[in-house]
């Protein structure tokens, strides 16, 4: 991958300057600060990326942060997706992905969590909601892998109670390997963590 991460993405998202109140606050937890950036590096600029491309990683990130309606992080990852999609190593077809992901966000945004628990005591908390599927006219643009990844990410964000072997099989059927699926799940989990850290530090600032 050719994307170069800034020294600290969370600092960049917050516009942290050396010596500022937030900089000093984060400096009190240097290990936490370093680990957050190390997690970003491992997921978005890994030394050995495997079969999950930079374009796929940033497309999922732009989509997930958009679902969370996190303006700063969504803008950041949308820009990273645009950069990855136009990089010399990217396929020509990747150039249409930023617009396609943005269009999908318009149809995918909702509020949650919701979904159905397995039959039992928790069933009283069942709540119906959007069962997101990529629009047919954009499936060819996104490709089977990325379309299934966006649908699975939507499930993890809004309907985690409905995660199932069938949901994982849909990814396998679309060409995601078992290790790819682990990476995808880690991406969604990390982004949720990063969004919450940024939101909390914004309040403190």
PDB file of C-alpha atoms in Angstrom:
ATOM      1  CA  UNK A   1       0.000   0.000   0.000  1.00  0.00           C
ATOM      2  CA  UNK A   2       1.198   3.493  -0.778  1.00  0.00           C
ATOM      3  CA  UNK A   3      -0.993   5.501   1.593  1.00  0.00           C
ATOM      4  CA  UNK A   4       1.136   7.323   4.157  1.00  0.00           C
ATOM      5  CA  UNK A   5      -0.500   7.790   7.540  1.00  0.00           C
ATOM      6  CA  UNK A   6      -0.004  11.048   9.418  1.00  0.00           C
ATOM      7  CA  UNK A   7       1.941  10.855  12.690  1.00  0.00           C
ATOM      8  CA  UNK A   8      -1.316  10.528  14.632  1.00  0.00           C
ATOM      9  CA  UNK A   9      -4.677  10.254  12.911  1.00  0.00           C
ATOM     10  CA  UNK A  10      -6.750  11.104  15.979  1.00  0.00           C
ATOM     11  CA  UNK A  11      -4.705  14.270  16.493  1.00  0.00           C
ATOM     12  CA  UNK A  12      -5.268  15.151  12.845  1.00  0.00           C
ATOM     13  CA  UNK A  13      -9.015  14.577  13.095  1.00  0.00           C
ATOM     14  CA  UNK A  14      -9.181  16.852  16.125  1.00  0.00           C
ATOM     15  CA  UNK A  15      -6.754  19.472  14.829  1.00  0.00           C
ATOM     16  CA  UNK A  16      -4.579  18.967  17.896  1.00  0.00           C
ATOM     17  CA  UNK A  17      -1.592  21.282  18.139  1.00  0.00           C
ATOM     18  CA  UNK A  18       1.502  20.695  20.297  1.00  0.00           C
ATOM     19  CA  UNK A  19       0.999  21.994  23.797  1.00  0.00           C
ATOM     20  CA  UNK A  20      -2.770  22.356  23.485  1.00  0.00           C
ATOM     21  CA  UNK A  21      -5.077  21.128  26.233  1.00  0.00           C
ATOM     22  CA  UNK A  22      -6.027  17.997  24.271  1.00  0.00           C
ATOM     23  CA  UNK A  23      -2.406  17.314  23.399  1.00  0.00           C
ATOM     24  CA  UNK A  24      -1.485  17.458  27.079  1.00  0.00           C
ATOM     25  CA  UNK A  25      -4.473  15.286  28.001  1.00  0.00           C
ATOM     26  CA  UNK A  26      -3.509  12.609  25.483  1.00  0.00           C
ATOM     27  CA  UNK A  27       0.112  12.816  26.597  1.00  0.00           C
ATOM     28  CA  UNK A  28      -0.961  11.538  30.021  1.00  0.00           C
ATOM     29  CA  UNK A  29      -1.797   8.209  28.378  1.00  0.00           C
ATOM     30  CA  UNK A  30       1.128   7.685  25.990  1.00  0.00           C
ATOM     31  CA  UNK A  31       0.597   3.941  25.663  1.00  0.00           C
ATOM     32  CA  UNK A  32      -3.081   4.386  24.800  1.00  0.00           C
ATOM     33  CA  UNK A  33      -2.184   7.082  22.306  1.00  0.00           C
ATOM     34  CA  UNK A  34       0.502   4.959  20.673  1.00  0.00           C
ATOM     35  CA  UNK A  35      -1.679   1.858  20.557  1.00  0.00           C
ATOM     36  CA  UNK A  36      -4.528   3.731  18.868  1.00  0.00           C
ATOM     37  CA  UNK A  37      -2.175   4.850  16.109  1.00  0.00           C
ATOM     38  CA  UNK A  38      -0.591   1.404  15.898  1.00  0.00           C
ATOM     39  CA  UNK A  39      -4.056  -0.078  15.353  1.00  0.00           C
ATOM     40  CA  UNK A  40      -4.671   2.387  12.537  1.00  0.00           C
ATOM     41  CA  UNK A  41      -1.332   1.533  10.958  1.00  0.00           C
ATOM     42  CA  UNK A  42      -1.989  -2.208  11.211  1.00  0.00           C
ATOM     43  CA  UNK A  43      -5.385  -1.895   9.550  1.00  0.00           C
ATOM     44  CA  UNK A  44      -4.813   0.803   6.941  1.00  0.00           C
ATOM     45  CA  UNK A  45      -1.094   0.772   6.154  1.00  0.00           C
ATOM     46  CA  UNK A  46      -0.048  -2.796   6.979  1.00  0.00           C
ATOM     47  CA  UNK A  47       3.326  -4.098   5.948  1.00  0.00           C
ATOM     48  CA  UNK A  48       1.645  -7.247   4.641  1.00  0.00           C
ATOM     49  CA  UNK A  49      -1.881  -6.288   3.508  1.00  0.00           C
ATOM     50  CA  UNK A  50      -2.867  -9.732   2.273  1.00  0.00           C
ATOM     51  CA  UNK A  51      -5.797  -9.785  -0.122  1.00  0.00           C
ATOM     52  CA  UNK A  52      -7.758  -6.849   1.319  1.00  0.00           C
ATOM     53  CA  UNK A  53      -6.782  -3.856  -0.797  1.00  0.00           C
ATOM     54  CA  UNK A  54      -6.291  -0.279   0.355  1.00  0.00           C
ATOM     55  CA  UNK A  55      -9.316   0.723  -1.720  1.00  0.00           C
ATOM     56  CA  UNK A  56     -11.500  -1.849   0.039  1.00  0.00           C
ATOM     57  CA  UNK A  57     -10.242  -0.806   3.474  1.00  0.00           C
ATOM     58  CA  UNK A  58     -10.885   2.886   2.911  1.00  0.00           C
ATOM     59  CA  UNK A  59     -14.222   2.257   1.169  1.00  0.00           C
ATOM     60  CA  UNK A  60     -15.460   0.344   4.208  1.00  0.00           C
ATOM     61  CA  UNK A  61     -14.092   3.075   6.483  1.00  0.00           C
ATOM     62  CA  UNK A  62     -15.783   5.880   4.558  1.00  0.00           C
ATOM     63  CA  UNK A  63     -19.047   3.942   4.658  1.00  0.00           C
ATOM     64  CA  UNK A  64     -18.913   3.031   8.359  1.00  0.00           C
ATOM     65  CA  UNK A  65     -17.945   6.514   9.529  1.00  0.00           C
ATOM     66  CA  UNK A  66     -20.723   7.904   7.366  1.00  0.00           C
ATOM     67  CA  UNK A  67     -23.225   5.549   9.010  1.00  0.00           C
ATOM     68  CA  UNK A  68     -22.106   6.903  12.383  1.00  0.00           C
ATOM     69  CA  UNK A  69     -22.606  10.464  11.075  1.00  0.00           C
ATOM     70  CA  UNK A  70     -19.158  11.392  12.316  1.00  0.00           C
ATOM     71  CA  UNK A  71     -18.319  14.394  10.149  1.00  0.00           C
ATOM     72  CA  UNK A  72     -14.589  14.683  10.773  1.00  0.00           C
ATOM     73  CA  UNK A  73     -13.811  10.991  10.479  1.00  0.00           C
ATOM     74  CA  UNK A  74     -16.121  10.487   7.499  1.00  0.00           C
ATOM     75  CA  UNK A  75     -14.462  13.340   5.608  1.00  0.00           C
ATOM     76  CA  UNK A  76     -11.026  11.980   6.433  1.00  0.00           C
ATOM     77  CA  UNK A  77     -11.776   8.475   5.203  1.00  0.00           C
ATOM     78  CA  UNK A  78     -13.645   9.733   2.142  1.00  0.00           C
ATOM     79  CA  UNK A  79     -10.494  11.653   1.209  1.00  0.00           C
ATOM     80  CA  UNK A  80      -8.345   8.580   1.830  1.00  0.00           C
ATOM     81  CA  UNK A  81     -10.670   6.526  -0.369  1.00  0.00           C
ATOM     82  CA  UNK A  82     -10.406   9.101  -3.142  1.00  0.00           C
ATOM     83  CA  UNK A  83      -6.617   9.005  -2.879  1.00  0.00           C
ATOM     84  CA  UNK A  84      -6.493   5.196  -2.886  1.00  0.00           C
ATOM     85  CA  UNK A  85      -8.945   4.942  -5.793  1.00  0.00           C
ATOM     86  CA  UNK A  86      -6.819   7.209  -7.988  1.00  0.00           C
ATOM     87  CA  UNK A  87      -3.428   5.809  -6.983  1.00  0.00           C
ATOM     88  CA  UNK A  88      -1.305   4.413  -9.831  1.00  0.00           C
ATOM     89  CA  UNK A  89      -1.645   0.882  -8.431  1.00  0.00           C
ATOM     90  CA  UNK A  90      -5.457   1.073  -8.312  1.00  0.00           C
ATOM     91  CA  UNK A  91      -7.591  -0.492 -11.029  1.00  0.00           C
ATOM     92  CA  UNK A  92      -9.271   1.874 -13.469  1.00  0.00           C
ATOM     93  CA  UNK A  93     -12.665   0.714 -12.167  1.00  0.00           C
ATOM     94  CA  UNK A  94     -11.775   1.962  -8.675  1.00  0.00           C
ATOM     95  CA  UNK A  95     -12.136   5.578  -9.763  1.00  0.00           C
ATOM     96  CA  UNK A  96     -15.920   5.311  -9.578  1.00  0.00           C
ATOM     97  CA  UNK A  97     -15.931   3.936  -6.032  1.00  0.00           C
ATOM     98  CA  UNK A  98     -15.913   7.184  -4.003  1.00  0.00           C
ATOM     99  CA  UNK A  99     -19.077   8.387  -5.720  1.00  0.00           C
ATOM    100  CA  UNK A 100     -20.718   4.962  -5.421  1.00  0.00           C
ATOM    101  CA  UNK A 101     -19.957   4.678  -1.698  1.00  0.00           C
ATOM    102  CA  UNK A 102     -21.286   8.202  -1.104  1.00  0.00           C
ATOM    103  CA  UNK A 103     -24.482   7.310  -2.956  1.00  0.00           C
ATOM    104  CA  UNK A 104     -24.892   4.139  -0.909  1.00  0.00           C
ATOM    105  CA  UNK A 105     -24.586   6.139   2.301  1.00  0.00           C
ATOM    106  CA  UNK A 106     -27.638   8.135   1.304  1.00  0.00           C
ATOM    107  CA  UNK A 107     -29.705   4.951   1.246  1.00  0.00           C
ATOM    108  CA  UNK A 108     -28.031   3.230   4.203  1.00  0.00           C
ATOM    109  CA  UNK A 109     -28.224   5.833   6.960  1.00  0.00           C
ATOM    110  CA  UNK A 110     -30.662   5.019   9.716  1.00  0.00           C
ATOM    111  CA  UNK A 111     -30.757   4.865  13.505  1.00  0.00           C
ATOM    112  CA  UNK A 112     -30.206   1.859  15.721  1.00  0.00           C
ATOM    113  CA  UNK A 113     -29.396  -0.571  17.092  1.00  0.00           C
ATOM    114  CA  UNK A 114     -32.281  -2.794  16.064  1.00  0.00           C
ATOM    115  CA  UNK A 115     -32.955  -6.347  14.941  1.00  0.00           C
ATOM    116  CA  UNK A 116     -34.192  -9.611  16.375  1.00  0.00           C
ATOM    117  CA  UNK A 117     -32.579 -11.709  19.096  1.00  0.00           C
ATOM    118  CA  UNK A 118     -32.826 -15.509  19.054  1.00  0.00           C
ATOM    119  CA  UNK A 119     -36.152 -16.577  20.534  1.00  0.00           C
ATOM    120  CA  UNK A 120     -35.989 -16.165  24.289  1.00  0.00           C
ATOM    121  CA  UNK A 121     -36.158 -13.570  27.082  1.00  0.00           C
ATOM    122  CA  UNK A 122     -34.443 -10.891  24.997  1.00  0.00           C
ATOM    123  CA  UNK A 123     -37.082 -11.140  22.280  1.00  0.00           C
ATOM    124  CA  UNK A 124     -39.053  -8.409  24.069  1.00  0.00           C
ATOM    125  CA  UNK A 125     -36.322  -6.020  22.869  1.00  0.00           C
ATOM    126  CA  UNK A 126     -36.711  -6.962  19.200  1.00  0.00           C
ATOM    127  CA  UNK A 127     -37.040  -3.925  16.989  1.00  0.00           C
ATOM    128  CA  UNK A 128     -37.556  -3.729  13.261  1.00  0.00           C
ATOM    129  CA  UNK A 129     -35.429  -1.546  11.004  1.00  0.00           C
ATOM    130  CA  UNK A 130     -33.759  -1.157   7.649  1.00  0.00           C
ATOM    131  CA  UNK A 131     -32.387  -4.335   6.051  1.00  0.00           C
ATOM    132  CA  UNK A 132     -29.815  -2.593   3.902  1.00  0.00           C
ATOM    133  CA  UNK A 133     -28.844  -3.967   0.514  1.00  0.00           C
ATOM    134  CA  UNK A 134     -26.636  -2.290  -2.073  1.00  0.00           C
ATOM    135  CA  UNK A 135     -28.653  -0.755  -4.903  1.00  0.00           C
ATOM    136  CA  UNK A 136     -28.717  -3.010  -8.008  1.00  0.00           C
ATOM    137  CA  UNK A 137     -27.403  -0.204 -10.226  1.00  0.00           C
ATOM    138  CA  UNK A 138     -24.286   0.116  -8.076  1.00  0.00           C
ATOM    139  CA  UNK A 139     -23.440  -3.569  -7.580  1.00  0.00           C
ATOM    140  CA  UNK A 140     -21.397  -3.701 -10.757  1.00  0.00           C
ATOM    141  CA  UNK A 141     -19.503  -0.549  -9.765  1.00  0.00           C
ATOM    142  CA  UNK A 142     -18.717  -1.804  -6.284  1.00  0.00           C
ATOM    143  CA  UNK A 143     -18.152  -5.415  -7.266  1.00  0.00           C
ATOM    144  CA  UNK A 144     -19.353  -8.449  -5.344  1.00  0.00           C
ATOM    145  CA  UNK A 145     -16.667  -8.254  -2.652  1.00  0.00           C
ATOM    146  CA  UNK A 146     -17.174  -4.634  -1.714  1.00  0.00           C
ATOM    147  CA  UNK A 147     -20.963  -4.780  -2.002  1.00  0.00           C
ATOM    148  CA  UNK A 148     -21.066  -7.683   0.441  1.00  0.00           C
ATOM    149  CA  UNK A 149     -18.608  -5.906   2.734  1.00  0.00           C
ATOM    150  CA  UNK A 150     -20.794  -2.795   2.934  1.00  0.00           C
ATOM    151  CA  UNK A 151     -23.866  -4.893   3.674  1.00  0.00           C
ATOM    152  CA  UNK A 152     -22.009  -6.778   6.397  1.00  0.00           C
ATOM    153  CA  UNK A 153     -20.624  -3.559   7.893  1.00  0.00           C
ATOM    154  CA  UNK A 154     -24.170  -2.176   8.049  1.00  0.00           C
ATOM    155  CA  UNK A 155     -25.224  -5.339   9.876  1.00  0.00           C
ATOM    156  CA  UNK A 156     -22.411  -4.942  12.430  1.00  0.00           C
ATOM    157  CA  UNK A 157     -23.193  -1.261  13.028  1.00  0.00           C
ATOM    158  CA  UNK A 158     -26.977  -1.483  13.324  1.00  0.00           C
ATOM    159  CA  UNK A 159     -27.932  -5.162  13.769  1.00  0.00           C
ATOM    160  CA  UNK A 160     -25.089  -6.898  15.608  1.00  0.00           C
ATOM    161  CA  UNK A 161     -27.658  -9.076  17.385  1.00  0.00           C
ATOM    162  CA  UNK A 162     -28.389 -10.670  14.018  1.00  0.00           C
ATOM    163  CA  UNK A 163     -24.804 -11.636  13.207  1.00  0.00           C
ATOM    164  CA  UNK A 164     -24.931 -15.259  12.089  1.00  0.00           C
ATOM    165  CA  UNK A 165     -23.142 -18.008  10.156  1.00  0.00           C
ATOM    166  CA  UNK A 166     -25.335 -17.107   7.178  1.00  0.00           C
ATOM    167  CA  UNK A 167     -24.020 -13.539   7.235  1.00  0.00           C
ATOM    168  CA  UNK A 168     -20.444 -14.830   7.223  1.00  0.00           C
ATOM    169  CA  UNK A 169     -21.264 -17.258   4.424  1.00  0.00           C
ATOM    170  CA  UNK A 170     -22.471 -14.354   2.288  1.00  0.00           C
ATOM    171  CA  UNK A 171     -18.990 -12.845   2.575  1.00  0.00           C
ATOM    172  CA  UNK A 172     -17.327 -16.149   1.724  1.00  0.00           C
ATOM    173  CA  UNK A 173     -19.597 -16.521  -1.300  1.00  0.00           C
ATOM    174  CA  UNK A 174     -18.549 -13.045  -2.463  1.00  0.00           C
ATOM    175  CA  UNK A 175     -14.860 -13.929  -2.360  1.00  0.00           C
ATOM    176  CA  UNK A 176     -13.794 -12.937   1.153  1.00  0.00           C
ATOM    177  CA  UNK A 177     -11.501 -15.472   2.814  1.00  0.00           C
ATOM    178  CA  UNK A 178     -11.695 -16.267   6.513  1.00  0.00           C
ATOM    179  CA  UNK A 179      -8.701 -14.025   7.246  1.00  0.00           C
ATOM    180  CA  UNK A 180     -10.235 -11.266   5.084  1.00  0.00           C
ATOM    181  CA  UNK A 181     -13.400 -11.435   7.193  1.00  0.00           C
ATOM    182  CA  UNK A 182     -11.347 -11.062  10.356  1.00  0.00           C
ATOM    183  CA  UNK A 183      -9.762  -7.940   8.875  1.00  0.00           C
ATOM    184  CA  UNK A 184     -13.172  -6.565   7.900  1.00  0.00           C
ATOM    185  CA  UNK A 185     -14.524  -7.118  11.414  1.00  0.00           C
ATOM    186  CA  UNK A 186     -11.451  -5.491  12.930  1.00  0.00           C
ATOM    187  CA  UNK A 187     -11.910  -2.466  10.686  1.00  0.00           C
ATOM    188  CA  UNK A 188     -15.501  -1.930  11.807  1.00  0.00           C
ATOM    189  CA  UNK A 189     -14.578  -2.391  15.476  1.00  0.00           C
ATOM    190  CA  UNK A 190     -11.605  -0.031  15.272  1.00  0.00           C
ATOM    191  CA  UNK A 191     -13.599   2.669  13.501  1.00  0.00           C
ATOM    192  CA  UNK A 192     -16.281   2.533  16.186  1.00  0.00           C
ATOM    193  CA  UNK A 193     -13.567   2.962  18.820  1.00  0.00           C
ATOM    194  CA  UNK A 194     -11.896   5.807  16.928  1.00  0.00           C
ATOM    195  CA  UNK A 195     -15.177   7.666  16.406  1.00  0.00           C
ATOM    196  CA  UNK A 196     -15.975   7.487  20.118  1.00  0.00           C
ATOM    197  CA  UNK A 197     -12.513   8.676  21.120  1.00  0.00           C
ATOM    198  CA  UNK A 198     -12.751  11.641  18.757  1.00  0.00           C
ATOM    199  CA  UNK A 199     -16.265  12.504  19.966  1.00  0.00           C
ATOM    200  CA  UNK A 200     -15.191  12.352  23.620  1.00  0.00           C
ATOM    201  CA  UNK A 201     -12.118  14.484  23.075  1.00  0.00           C
ATOM    202  CA  UNK A 202     -14.157  16.989  21.078  1.00  0.00           C
ATOM    203  CA  UNK A 203     -16.445  17.422  24.066  1.00  0.00           C
ATOM    204  CA  UNK A 204     -13.487  17.901  26.374  1.00  0.00           C
ATOM    205  CA  UNK A 205     -11.975  20.489  24.080  1.00  0.00           C
TER     206      UNK A 205
END
